XYZ file of C-alpha atoms in Angstrom:
482
model
C 0.370 -0.049 0.043
C 2.883 2.560 0.847
C 4.515 1.907 -2.420
C 1.037 2.654 -4.333
C 1.092 6.197 -2.720
C 4.879 6.427 -3.336
C 4.105 6.053 -7.206
C 0.668 7.472 -7.039
C 0.765 10.646 -5.533
C 3.299 12.020 -8.099
C 1.802 10.935 -11.066
C -2.059 12.289 -9.634
C 0.127 15.645 -8.724
C 1.273 15.808 -12.147
C -2.272 15.007 -13.585
C -3.846 17.805 -11.280
C -1.055 20.472 -12.170
C -1.213 19.468 -16.227
C -5.087 20.570 -15.120
C -4.968 23.847 -13.088
C -0.902 24.589 -13.179
C -1.608 27.870 -15.410
C -3.639 28.997 -12.032
C -2.148 30.696 -8.964
C -1.506 28.003 -5.939
C 0.195 25.733 -8.725
C 3.674 26.163 -6.950
C 1.861 25.190 -3.243
C 0.208 21.956 -4.922
C 3.585 21.127 -6.396
C 5.014 21.281 -3.190
C 2.049 19.884 -1.190
C 2.575 16.864 -3.876
C 6.194 16.581 -3.027
C 5.774 16.628 0.643
C 2.951 13.904 0.346
C 5.407 11.547 -1.518
C 8.591 12.085 0.997
C 6.142 10.764 3.691
C 4.891 7.975 1.606
C 8.462 6.664 1.316
C 9.052 7.557 4.876
C 6.805 4.989 5.792
C 7.679 2.692 3.204
C 11.464 2.840 4.350
C 10.324 2.391 8.161
C 8.148 -0.667 6.901
C 11.143 -1.983 5.082
C 13.341 -1.560 8.004
C 11.622 -3.545 10.452
C 10.001 -6.336 7.974
C 12.687 -6.354 5.539
C 12.586 -6.692 1.734
C 8.898 -6.542 0.406
C 7.996 -8.216 -3.195
C 4.308 -6.276 -4.768
C 1.770 -6.622 -7.119
C 2.570 -9.546 -8.912
C 6.195 -9.660 -8.501
C 6.455 -6.417 -10.710
C 7.993 -4.009 -7.684
C 10.566 -5.047 -5.282
C 12.026 -3.070 -2.280
C 14.966 -3.745 -0.108
C 17.581 -2.277 1.244
C 19.390 -0.880 -1.902
C 16.587 0.774 -3.876
C 14.961 1.994 -0.681
C 17.101 4.568 0.391
C 17.566 5.901 -2.690
C 13.491 6.101 -2.792
C 13.823 8.352 0.279
C 16.711 10.294 -1.055
C 14.868 11.108 -4.319
C 11.190 12.247 -2.481
C 13.337 14.188 -0.158
C 15.192 16.081 -2.840
C 12.082 16.311 -4.478
C 10.506 18.497 -1.928
C 13.579 20.566 -1.157
C 13.459 21.624 -4.806
C 9.749 22.039 -5.170
C 10.288 24.490 -2.464
C 13.465 26.412 -4.234
C 10.958 26.400 -7.493
C 8.528 28.589 -5.759
C 10.073 31.633 -5.806
C 12.728 30.997 -8.701
C 10.192 30.415 -11.157
C 8.102 33.397 -10.076
C 10.962 35.468 -10.955
C 11.766 33.421 -14.173
C 7.865 34.835 -15.192
C 8.005 38.244 -14.083
C 11.199 38.580 -16.088
C 9.185 37.176 -19.275
C 11.398 34.619 -19.658
C 8.070 31.631 -18.911
C 4.628 32.312 -19.720
C 2.098 30.928 -17.773
C 1.573 27.718 -19.975
C 4.945 26.768 -19.893
C 5.074 27.023 -15.869
C 1.933 24.724 -16.097
C 4.264 22.065 -18.197
C 7.027 22.566 -15.885
C 4.749 22.126 -12.785
C 3.067 19.225 -14.464
C 6.430 17.473 -15.533
C 8.512 17.923 -12.926
C 6.265 15.738 -11.347
C 5.883 12.928 -13.942
C 9.592 13.180 -13.946
C 9.579 11.983 -10.172
C 7.158 9.313 -10.536
C 9.340 7.667 -13.565
C 12.489 7.888 -11.833
C 10.190 6.048 -8.478
C 9.201 3.533 -11.240
C 12.774 2.613 -12.329
C 14.110 2.260 -8.624
C 10.986 0.054 -6.808
C 10.261 -2.122 -9.973
C 11.348 -5.925 -10.095
C 11.286 -6.005 -14.250
C 13.850 -4.863 -15.745
C 11.874 -4.012 -18.605
C 9.595 -1.976 -16.762
C 13.104 -0.147 -15.845
C 13.872 0.193 -18.765
C 10.798 1.902 -19.782
C 10.870 3.961 -16.780
C 14.316 5.575 -17.743
C 13.116 6.102 -21.537
C 10.025 7.931 -20.021
C 12.394 9.854 -17.735
C 14.424 10.986 -20.708
C 11.192 12.134 -22.538
C 9.890 14.487 -19.465
C 13.348 16.065 -18.983
C 13.656 16.766 -23.023
C 10.618 19.117 -22.398
C 12.186 20.743 -19.337
C 15.219 21.192 -20.854
C 13.712 23.218 -23.643
C 11.099 24.820 -21.303
C 12.513 28.021 -21.958
C 12.628 27.622 -26.412
C 15.705 29.555 -26.935
C 17.483 28.236 -30.279
C 20.149 27.326 -27.384
C 17.527 25.542 -25.282
C 16.068 23.769 -28.018
C 19.368 22.610 -29.045
C 20.331 21.055 -25.674
C 17.041 19.466 -25.447
C 17.929 17.853 -29.535
C 21.387 16.648 -28.107
C 19.723 15.368 -24.839
C 17.529 13.605 -26.561
C 19.752 12.074 -29.501
C 22.476 11.060 -27.199
C 20.338 9.469 -24.625
C 18.191 7.629 -27.031
C 21.152 6.324 -28.685
C 22.315 5.124 -25.140
C 18.725 3.961 -23.963
C 19.102 1.890 -27.293
C 22.129 0.081 -26.120
C 20.869 -0.832 -22.836
C 17.395 -2.080 -24.514
C 19.546 -4.331 -26.930
C 21.330 -5.394 -23.295
C 18.046 -6.006 -21.822
C 17.132 -8.731 -24.932
C 20.216 -10.343 -24.134
C 20.155 -11.077 -20.526
C 16.572 -12.021 -21.109
C 17.802 -14.326 -23.839
C 20.141 -15.730 -21.147
C 17.538 -16.140 -18.546
C 14.989 -17.750 -20.705
C 17.558 -20.738 -21.300
C 17.066 -21.438 -17.431
C 13.913 -19.961 -16.174
C 11.744 -20.859 -19.227
C 9.574 -18.276 -20.979
C 6.732 -18.239 -18.555
C 9.677 -18.348 -15.233
C 9.678 -14.381 -15.135
C 13.061 -14.072 -16.970
C 12.897 -9.940 -16.521
C 12.266 -10.264 -12.867
C 15.351 -9.711 -10.719
C 14.723 -11.521 -7.820
C 14.381 -14.602 -10.255
C 17.374 -13.713 -12.196
C 19.371 -13.274 -8.960
C 18.477 -16.873 -7.569
C 19.833 -18.254 -10.885
C 22.476 -16.278 -12.016
C 25.426 -18.890 -11.558
C 23.702 -20.642 -13.986
C 23.599 -18.053 -16.592
C 25.560 -18.068 -19.490
C 28.874 -16.201 -18.608
C 29.806 -15.150 -22.712
C 25.548 -13.723 -23.311
C 26.231 -11.703 -19.630
C 29.638 -10.272 -20.383
C 27.918 -8.946 -23.660
C 24.704 -7.922 -22.436
C 26.894 -6.249 -19.732
C 28.499 -4.160 -22.289
C 25.564 -2.969 -24.037
C 23.728 -1.914 -20.507
C 26.996 0.036 -19.319
C 27.221 1.967 -22.239
C 23.412 2.280 -22.343
C 22.815 3.325 -18.725
C 25.991 5.105 -18.261
C 24.962 7.634 -20.882
C 22.609 8.886 -18.742
C 25.010 8.313 -15.686
C 27.080 10.809 -17.640
C 29.952 9.181 -18.012
C 32.572 9.707 -20.650
C 32.098 9.422 -23.484
C 28.668 9.993 -24.033
C 28.435 12.418 -21.413
C 27.865 15.370 -23.635
C 24.693 16.046 -22.869
C 25.098 16.816 -19.535
C 26.643 19.957 -18.992
C 24.657 21.949 -22.301
C 21.174 20.472 -20.683
C 22.311 21.907 -16.935
C 23.195 25.586 -18.791
C 19.960 25.878 -20.742
C 17.210 23.932 -18.828
C 15.933 25.878 -15.454
C 18.093 25.607 -12.388
C 15.587 22.953 -10.574
C 15.663 20.842 -13.719
C 19.439 20.940 -13.434
C 19.045 20.083 -9.139
C 17.182 17.036 -10.231
C 19.336 15.935 -12.687
C 22.385 16.278 -11.051
C 20.681 15.135 -7.629
C 18.401 12.738 -8.949
C 18.671 10.983 -12.323
C 22.464 10.278 -12.210
C 21.782 8.557 -9.531
C 18.991 6.311 -11.121
C 20.867 5.351 -14.084
C 23.709 4.284 -11.946
C 20.994 2.406 -9.910
C 20.508 0.257 -13.102
C 23.853 -0.347 -13.731
C 24.547 -1.662 -10.299
C 21.601 -4.307 -10.423
C 22.769 -5.484 -13.807
C 26.613 -5.746 -11.602
C 24.724 -8.350 -9.121
C 24.316 -10.912 -11.673
C 27.248 -10.405 -13.763
C 29.123 -10.842 -11.023
C 27.258 -13.809 -9.732
C 27.347 -15.423 -13.327
C 31.645 -14.842 -14.060
C 34.261 -15.934 -11.965
C 36.597 -12.992 -13.304
C 35.841 -9.061 -12.265
C 34.564 -8.333 -15.863
C 32.045 -6.176 -14.478
C 33.835 -4.233 -11.970
C 37.159 -3.862 -14.438
C 34.604 -2.504 -17.115
C 33.002 0.069 -14.038
C 36.556 0.790 -12.988
C 38.110 1.916 -16.616
C 34.725 4.193 -17.513
C 34.853 5.691 -13.994
C 38.216 6.480 -13.744
C 38.136 8.118 -17.408
C 35.051 9.920 -16.394
C 36.636 11.700 -13.408
C 40.044 12.348 -15.801
C 38.049 14.016 -18.236
C 35.637 16.370 -16.402
C 38.327 17.257 -14.063
C 40.149 18.919 -16.621
C 37.102 20.388 -18.478
C 36.194 21.881 -15.739
C 38.849 24.394 -16.105
C 37.512 25.875 -19.296
C 34.377 26.526 -18.389
C 32.878 29.871 -18.386
C 29.495 29.296 -17.906
C 28.668 28.541 -13.801
C 26.016 25.921 -14.590
C 27.965 23.853 -17.098
C 31.204 24.452 -14.511
C 28.873 22.012 -12.207
C 27.553 20.001 -14.690
C 31.236 19.105 -15.530
C 31.342 18.465 -11.461
C 28.682 16.180 -11.450
C 30.182 14.340 -14.465
C 33.644 13.809 -12.051
C 31.515 12.682 -9.135
C 29.923 9.791 -10.438
C 33.016 8.995 -12.521
C 33.987 8.452 -8.928
C 31.344 6.172 -7.771
C 31.139 4.437 -10.757
C 34.720 3.758 -10.085
C 34.001 2.770 -6.356
C 31.671 0.252 -6.751
C 34.102 -1.489 -9.565
C 36.071 -1.732 -7.073
C 33.749 -3.437 -5.397
C 34.413 -4.830 -1.485
C 31.839 -3.535 2.021
C 34.153 -0.240 2.238
C 34.057 0.814 -1.523
C 30.209 -0.379 -1.784
C 29.588 1.616 1.278
C 31.260 4.825 0.065
C 29.682 4.548 -3.629
C 26.919 4.569 -1.610
C 27.675 7.262 0.924
C 29.072 9.306 -2.187
C 25.945 8.841 -4.038
C 23.622 10.370 -0.844
C 26.350 13.209 0.009
C 26.598 14.015 -3.600
C 22.703 14.520 -4.328
C 22.439 16.656 -1.430
C 25.569 18.826 -1.962
C 24.947 19.138 -5.490
C 21.183 20.370 -5.656
C 22.080 22.918 -2.746
C 25.045 24.583 -5.280
C 22.026 24.544 -7.922
C 19.930 26.392 -5.373
C 22.521 29.005 -4.656
C 23.801 29.061 -8.399
C 19.711 29.364 -9.913
C 19.418 33.238 -7.571
C 22.709 33.943 -7.966
C 22.303 33.742 -11.838
C 19.012 35.713 -11.466
C 20.317 38.636 -9.334
C 23.108 38.726 -12.002
C 21.150 38.194 -15.026
C 23.526 36.050 -16.167
C 25.048 33.002 -16.157
C 29.098 33.664 -17.220
C 31.326 33.333 -14.250
C 33.405 36.315 -15.283
C 29.840 38.627 -14.437
C 29.054 37.622 -11.029
C 30.798 39.333 -8.476
C 30.336 40.045 -4.541
C 27.514 37.785 -3.859
C 28.472 37.588 -0.066
C 27.953 41.663 0.156
C 24.962 41.264 -2.248
C 23.180 38.299 -0.425
C 25.162 36.776 2.649
C 23.161 33.614 2.318
C 23.579 33.073 -1.121
C 27.134 33.631 -1.484
C 27.992 31.702 1.843
C 25.483 29.157 0.448
C 27.555 28.814 -2.929
C 31.008 28.876 -0.987
C 30.446 26.211 1.291
C 28.388 24.166 -1.052
C 31.545 24.531 -3.107
C 33.722 23.513 -0.541
C 31.848 20.569 0.467
C 31.682 19.127 -3.161
C 35.323 19.526 -3.693
C 36.142 17.256 -0.632
C 36.965 19.872 2.424
C 36.120 18.195 5.728
C 34.469 17.994 7.745
C 31.808 17.699 5.181
C 30.276 13.886 3.641
C 32.159 13.888 0.580
C 35.656 14.281 2.341
C 34.397 11.032 4.309
C 33.320 9.340 1.231
C 36.446 10.106 -1.389
C 38.790 9.353 1.813
C 37.519 5.824 1.789
C 37.579 5.786 -1.770
C 41.117 6.025 -2.079
C 42.315 4.224 0.705
C 40.645 1.401 -0.985
C 42.405 2.432 -4.533
C 45.648 2.877 -2.296
C 45.340 -0.723 -1.070
C 43.937 -2.929 -3.713
C 44.595 -1.002 -7.263
C 47.571 1.356 -6.512
C 47.979 2.043 -10.144
C 44.848 4.368 -10.885
C 45.547 6.124 -6.926
C 47.465 8.725 -8.801
C 45.171 9.296 -11.644
C 42.478 10.036 -8.883
C 44.533 12.211 -6.813
C 45.578 14.696 -9.911
C 42.126 14.610 -11.235
C 40.770 15.491 -8.012
C 43.772 18.045 -7.449
C 43.011 19.526 -11.190
C 39.358 19.775 -10.432
C 40.108 21.686 -6.672
C 41.971 24.127 -7.956
C 39.444 25.041 -11.066
C 36.808 25.326 -9.030
C 37.486 26.894 -6.025
C 39.498 29.745 -8.168
C 36.073 30.484 -10.147
C 34.181 30.576 -7.278
C 36.043 32.392 -4.885
C 35.779 35.042 -7.500
C 32.169 35.120 -7.777
C 31.555 34.911 -4.347
C 33.658 38.116 -2.967
C 34.939 41.401 -4.973
C 32.701 44.128 -5.817
C 29.511 43.237 -6.238
C 27.520 42.993 -9.947
C 24.372 41.844 -9.232
C 21.329 43.221 -8.601
C 18.839 42.439 -5.550
C 15.818 39.581 -6.527
C 12.531 40.589 -6.786
C 10.754 38.016 -4.499
C 12.823 36.644 -1.388
C 14.778 33.524 -2.344
C 14.165 30.217 -0.944
C 17.436 29.136 0.703
C 16.353 27.114 3.417
C 16.490 24.187 1.446
C 20.298 25.122 0.487
C 21.257 25.124 4.498
C 19.375 22.174 4.989
C 20.896 20.019 2.670
C 24.612 21.359 3.666
C 23.629 20.774 7.179
C 22.710 16.637 6.478
C 25.877 16.580 4.450
C 28.151 17.837 7.617
C 26.724 15.888 9.540
C 26.962 12.915 7.634
C 30.754 13.660 7.194
C 31.121 13.890 11.440
C 28.551 11.237 12.258
C 26.450 8.881 10.649
C 23.360 7.509 12.536
C 23.634 3.823 13.549
C 20.787 2.912 11.563
C 22.078 4.548 8.873
C 25.251 3.141 8.648
C 23.989 -0.175 8.766
C 21.500 0.675 6.097
C 24.675 1.360 4.262
C 26.019 -2.131 5.159
C 23.047 -4.338 3.945
C 23.111 -2.801 0.659
C 27.130 -2.782 0.383
C 26.614 -6.409 1.488
C 23.887 -6.960 -1.289
C 25.907 -5.295 -4.140
C 28.959 -7.426 -3.192
């Protein structure tokens, strides 16, 4: 019943906002729907913690320690993003960048996007997972193109084409996985149900599984932002509304990586080698290295943090590729703190760009004098995402690096160089925006900066102290990944 509310509330809210999203109060309906979704997700989480994994609705949905915490994280970031978007989208409307009809499209598609992501996270059927990921692509294409400028339409088209190519690869990988499973489970054995596949993974044909994982990693890796099919992500961040950038970086990338992890569990069981892990480590390391050097070339503030998201998803992919209890724990922790930190940064960046009237880094100065809350939010968020102690990103990165030093020392220099280059590039750009003589103006509406400091407060807490129940949660999920 709880899962029905988790999936049904955003779907109902999306349909409601499609009808009344042009009226006054649409932003409040948006926030209320997000709040109810978070409440339902919290109740579902409490039940899974107390009763264990749940298989629901004719085995088509499955909730365990791995995906239930991602469901809760998705609902939480969805709520804070909806609160942030209330004044942000009002200012965009007042400046003439968005019409009433486009505001209705935004509110409606925001919740449809949340529904597709929650479906992808909770489904037990790998076919439904693929459909949900494709639906998430289609909804976000509409959101990225919301401004209808030539640049935003180009970014949305690039996003659609690249992710369409990627999702086609994932479809072929899913078909190969079904082919291998059908030989063992038969046509009526639920050959696309993950729980069934997990039970017979040692009997699946290794060669077919290896080939399937290559397609699945490339396909879902495109949505994750892994190099070389990462080019859509910075453009989508730069040209779409800032709330969309927050959920793209904070949520969609996690969901795509979750799909890869589920498939990796099956491949690890079928193959005696570390094939899947080696592939993930290779793609992850390449992504971290490339993204770090691209950071120094960015002139647009949202593109800058878009490349930062690519870098961190590469680091998380590398962690899960290494495997083992510590690396998996660190990967899950990094998924959490990256989602919270990056969405907080985009909240601050959105208001900073509105105040300055531009997204160009060189034209944004003196934020801390104009609005101390915006300035400190951006600076603290940047320090957190760069891995400065005592924030949680430092904890997860330290665990990843120490594991790499112990088991894969050849990768450590590349990681350290990449992280150092990223730190220098981003810190140099951000401090120029925060300090100096102000070049911006005060906003017409009071900015919603509470979500920024709530997120950063949670990230700080996770760097200093991880609640015991949350640590146990991570350990169980890490054990499940293997």
